[in-house]
C-alpha positions as a Python dict, from the first residue, in 0.01 Angstrom:
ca = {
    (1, 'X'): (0, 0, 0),
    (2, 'X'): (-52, -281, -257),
    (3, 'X'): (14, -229, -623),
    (4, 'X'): (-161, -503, -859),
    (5, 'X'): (-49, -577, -1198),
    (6, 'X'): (-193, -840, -1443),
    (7, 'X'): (-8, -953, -1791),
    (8, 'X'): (-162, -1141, -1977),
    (9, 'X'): (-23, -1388, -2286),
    (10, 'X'): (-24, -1271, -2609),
    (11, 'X'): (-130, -1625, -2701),
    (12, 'X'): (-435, -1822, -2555),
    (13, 'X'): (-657, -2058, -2646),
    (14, 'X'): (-1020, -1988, -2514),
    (15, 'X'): (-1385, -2302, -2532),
    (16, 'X'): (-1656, -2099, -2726),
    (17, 'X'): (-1900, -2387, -2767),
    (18, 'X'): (-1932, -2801, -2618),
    (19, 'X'): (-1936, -3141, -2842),
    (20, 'X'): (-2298, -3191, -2848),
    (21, 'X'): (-2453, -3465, -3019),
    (22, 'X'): (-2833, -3358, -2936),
    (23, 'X'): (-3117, -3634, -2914),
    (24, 'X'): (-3066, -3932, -2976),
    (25, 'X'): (-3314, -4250, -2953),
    (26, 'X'): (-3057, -4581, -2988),
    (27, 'X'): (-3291, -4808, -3103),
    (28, 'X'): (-3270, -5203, -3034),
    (29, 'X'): (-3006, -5275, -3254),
    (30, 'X'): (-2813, -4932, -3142),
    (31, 'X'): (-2520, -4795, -3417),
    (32, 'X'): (-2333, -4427, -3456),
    (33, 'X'): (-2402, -4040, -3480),
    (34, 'X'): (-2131, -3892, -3704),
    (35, 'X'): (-2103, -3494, -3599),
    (36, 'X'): (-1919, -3313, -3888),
    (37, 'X'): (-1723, -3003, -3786),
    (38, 'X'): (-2001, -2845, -3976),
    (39, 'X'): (-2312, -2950, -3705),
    (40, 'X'): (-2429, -3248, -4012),
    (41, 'X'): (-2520, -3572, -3884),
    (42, 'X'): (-2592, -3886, -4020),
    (43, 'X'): (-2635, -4233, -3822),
    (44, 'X'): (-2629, -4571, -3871),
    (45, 'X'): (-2810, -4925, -3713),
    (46, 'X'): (-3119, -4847, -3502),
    (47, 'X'): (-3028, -4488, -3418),
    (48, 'X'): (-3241, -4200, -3490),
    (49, 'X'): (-3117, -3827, -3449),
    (50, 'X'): (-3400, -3635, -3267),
    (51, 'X'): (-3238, -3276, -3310),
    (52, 'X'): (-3172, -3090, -2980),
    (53, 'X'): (-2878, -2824, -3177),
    (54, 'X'): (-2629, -3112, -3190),
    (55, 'X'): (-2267, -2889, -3272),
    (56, 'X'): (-1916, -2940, -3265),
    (57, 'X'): (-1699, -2804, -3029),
    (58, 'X'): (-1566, -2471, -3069),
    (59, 'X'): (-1240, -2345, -3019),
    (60, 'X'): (-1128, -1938, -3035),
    (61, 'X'): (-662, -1885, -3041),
    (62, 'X'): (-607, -1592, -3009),
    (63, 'X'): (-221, -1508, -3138),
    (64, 'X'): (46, -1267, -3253),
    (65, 'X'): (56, -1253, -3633),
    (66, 'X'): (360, -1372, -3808),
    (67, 'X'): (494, -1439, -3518),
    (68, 'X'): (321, -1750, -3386),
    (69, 'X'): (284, -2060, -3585),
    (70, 'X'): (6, -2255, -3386),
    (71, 'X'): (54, -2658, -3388),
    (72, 'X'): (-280, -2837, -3306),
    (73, 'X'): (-245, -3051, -3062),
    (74, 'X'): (-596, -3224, -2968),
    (75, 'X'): (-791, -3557, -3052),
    (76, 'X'): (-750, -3709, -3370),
    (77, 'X'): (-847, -4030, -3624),
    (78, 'X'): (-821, -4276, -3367),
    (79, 'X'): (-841, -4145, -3007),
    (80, 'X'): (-1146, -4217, -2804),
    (81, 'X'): (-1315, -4071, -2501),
    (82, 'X'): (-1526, -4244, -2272),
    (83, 'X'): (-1877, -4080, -2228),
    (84, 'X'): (-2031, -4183, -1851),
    (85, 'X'): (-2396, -4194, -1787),
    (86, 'X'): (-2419, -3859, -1505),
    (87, 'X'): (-2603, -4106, -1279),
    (88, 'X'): (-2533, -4485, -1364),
    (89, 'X'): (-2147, -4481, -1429),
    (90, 'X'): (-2158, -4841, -1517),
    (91, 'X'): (-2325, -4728, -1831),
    (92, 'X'): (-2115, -4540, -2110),
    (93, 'X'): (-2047, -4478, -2476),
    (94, 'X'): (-1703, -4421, -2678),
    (95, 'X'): (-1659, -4087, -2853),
    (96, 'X'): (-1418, -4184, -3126),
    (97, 'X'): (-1260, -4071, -3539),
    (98, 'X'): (-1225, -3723, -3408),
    (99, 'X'): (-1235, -3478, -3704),
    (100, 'X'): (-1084, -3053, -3684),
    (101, 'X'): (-1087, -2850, -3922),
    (102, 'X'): (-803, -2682, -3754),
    (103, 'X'): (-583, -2697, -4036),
    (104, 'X'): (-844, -2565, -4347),
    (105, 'X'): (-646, -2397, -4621),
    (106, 'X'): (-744, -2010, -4673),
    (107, 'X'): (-590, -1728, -4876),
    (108, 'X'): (-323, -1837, -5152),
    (109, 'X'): (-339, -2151, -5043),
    (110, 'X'): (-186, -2087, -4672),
    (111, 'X'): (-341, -2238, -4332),
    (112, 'X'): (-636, -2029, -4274),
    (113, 'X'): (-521, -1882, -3969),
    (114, 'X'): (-195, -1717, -4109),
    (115, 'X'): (-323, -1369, -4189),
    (116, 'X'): (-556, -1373, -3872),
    (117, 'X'): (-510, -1247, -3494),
    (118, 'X'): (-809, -1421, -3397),
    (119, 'X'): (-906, -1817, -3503),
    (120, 'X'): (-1180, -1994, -3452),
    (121, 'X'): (-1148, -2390, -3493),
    (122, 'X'): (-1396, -2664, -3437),
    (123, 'X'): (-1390, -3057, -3334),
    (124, 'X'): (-1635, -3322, -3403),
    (125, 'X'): (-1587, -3724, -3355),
    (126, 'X'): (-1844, -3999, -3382),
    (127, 'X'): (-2047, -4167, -3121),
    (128, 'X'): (-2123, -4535, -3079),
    (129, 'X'): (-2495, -4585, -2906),
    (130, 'X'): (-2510, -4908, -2796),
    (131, 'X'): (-2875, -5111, -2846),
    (132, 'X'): (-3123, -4938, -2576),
    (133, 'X'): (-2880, -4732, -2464),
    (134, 'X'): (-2913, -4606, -2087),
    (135, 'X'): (-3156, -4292, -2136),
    (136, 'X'): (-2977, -4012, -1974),
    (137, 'X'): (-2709, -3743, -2022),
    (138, 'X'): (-2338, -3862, -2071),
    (139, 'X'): (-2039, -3695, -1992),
    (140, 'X'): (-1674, -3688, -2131),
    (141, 'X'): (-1376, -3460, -2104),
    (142, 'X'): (-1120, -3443, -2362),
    (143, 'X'): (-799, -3211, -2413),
    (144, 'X'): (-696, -2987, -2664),
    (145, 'X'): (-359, -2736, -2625),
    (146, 'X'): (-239, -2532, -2915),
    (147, 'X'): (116, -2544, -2916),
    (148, 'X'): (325, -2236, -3096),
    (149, 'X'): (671, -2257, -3317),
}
C-alpha cells in the first residue's frame, strides 16, 4: 500500500507570458526596438516594427500576505542576454537596459504587491538589430527568482 502526499509552497513564482519583440525588418543601417513593460515600442536607425503582438514578459508570485516581503531578483539596467539565430548560431543580437515594473507603488504609497496574495509583474529590455540582420527567429534565456524577507 502506497500513500502519496504533495505540499506545496506557500510562495512561488509562476511565467504567464514570453519577451516578445514581434516583427521586425532591420533595415541596412540596423538600430534598436525598445519594449516598455507596457507592450509600446519605438525604434531607432533602419529598423521598422512590423507588429506580430510584441509583449513583455509576464511574471505571476504568488505569496502569503504580510508575511512575505518579495525581493526582485531578475535582469536589470545593464545586464544583457545573448539572442541566437534557432538555425545559424553564428548570428545573434544583445537583449539589453532591462526595465520591471516589479516595484510600482500602489495603495498609500506602499509597493503594489503589499495588500495582494497574488502579483503579477512584467519585464521588458531593448534589442539591438544589427544592419540586415539574419532573417529568422532568435532565442535567449534569462533568469528571474523572487527572493522573500
Amino acid at each position: 500500500v502506497r500513500s502519496i502526499a504533495r505540499v506545496e509552497s506557500d510562495t512561488r513564482i509562476e511565467k504567464i507570458a514570453d519577451l516578445h519583440f514581434g516583427d521586425i525588418i532591420p533595415g541596412s543601417g540596423g538600430g534598436t526596438i525598445t519594449l516598455d513593460v507596457n507592450g509600446n515600442v519605438s525604434t531607432t536607425g533602419t529598423v521598422v516594427s512590423m507588429g506580430g503582438n510584441p509583449q513583455a514578459a509576464e511574471f505571476e508570485i504568488t505569496r502569503r500576505i504580510f508575511a512575505d516581503f518579495p525581493v526582485y531578483n531578475g535582469p536589470l539596467g545593464t545586464d544583457s542576454v545573448q539572442l541566437t539565430h534557432i538555425s545559424q548560431p553564428s548570428e545573434s543580437m544583445t537583449l539589453r537596459n532591462f526595465t520591471t515594473d516589479f516595484n510600482r507603488t500602489g495603495f498609500l504609497g506602499l509597493p503594489a504587491y503589499f495588500f495582494r496574495t497574488t502579483y503579477d509583474f512584467r519585464i521588458a529590455g531593448t534589442l539591438d538589430v544589427g544592419p540586415d540582420q539574419e532573417p529568422g527567429s532568435y532565442l535567449g534565456f534569462f533568469d528571474v527568482t523572487i527572493d522573500y524577507n
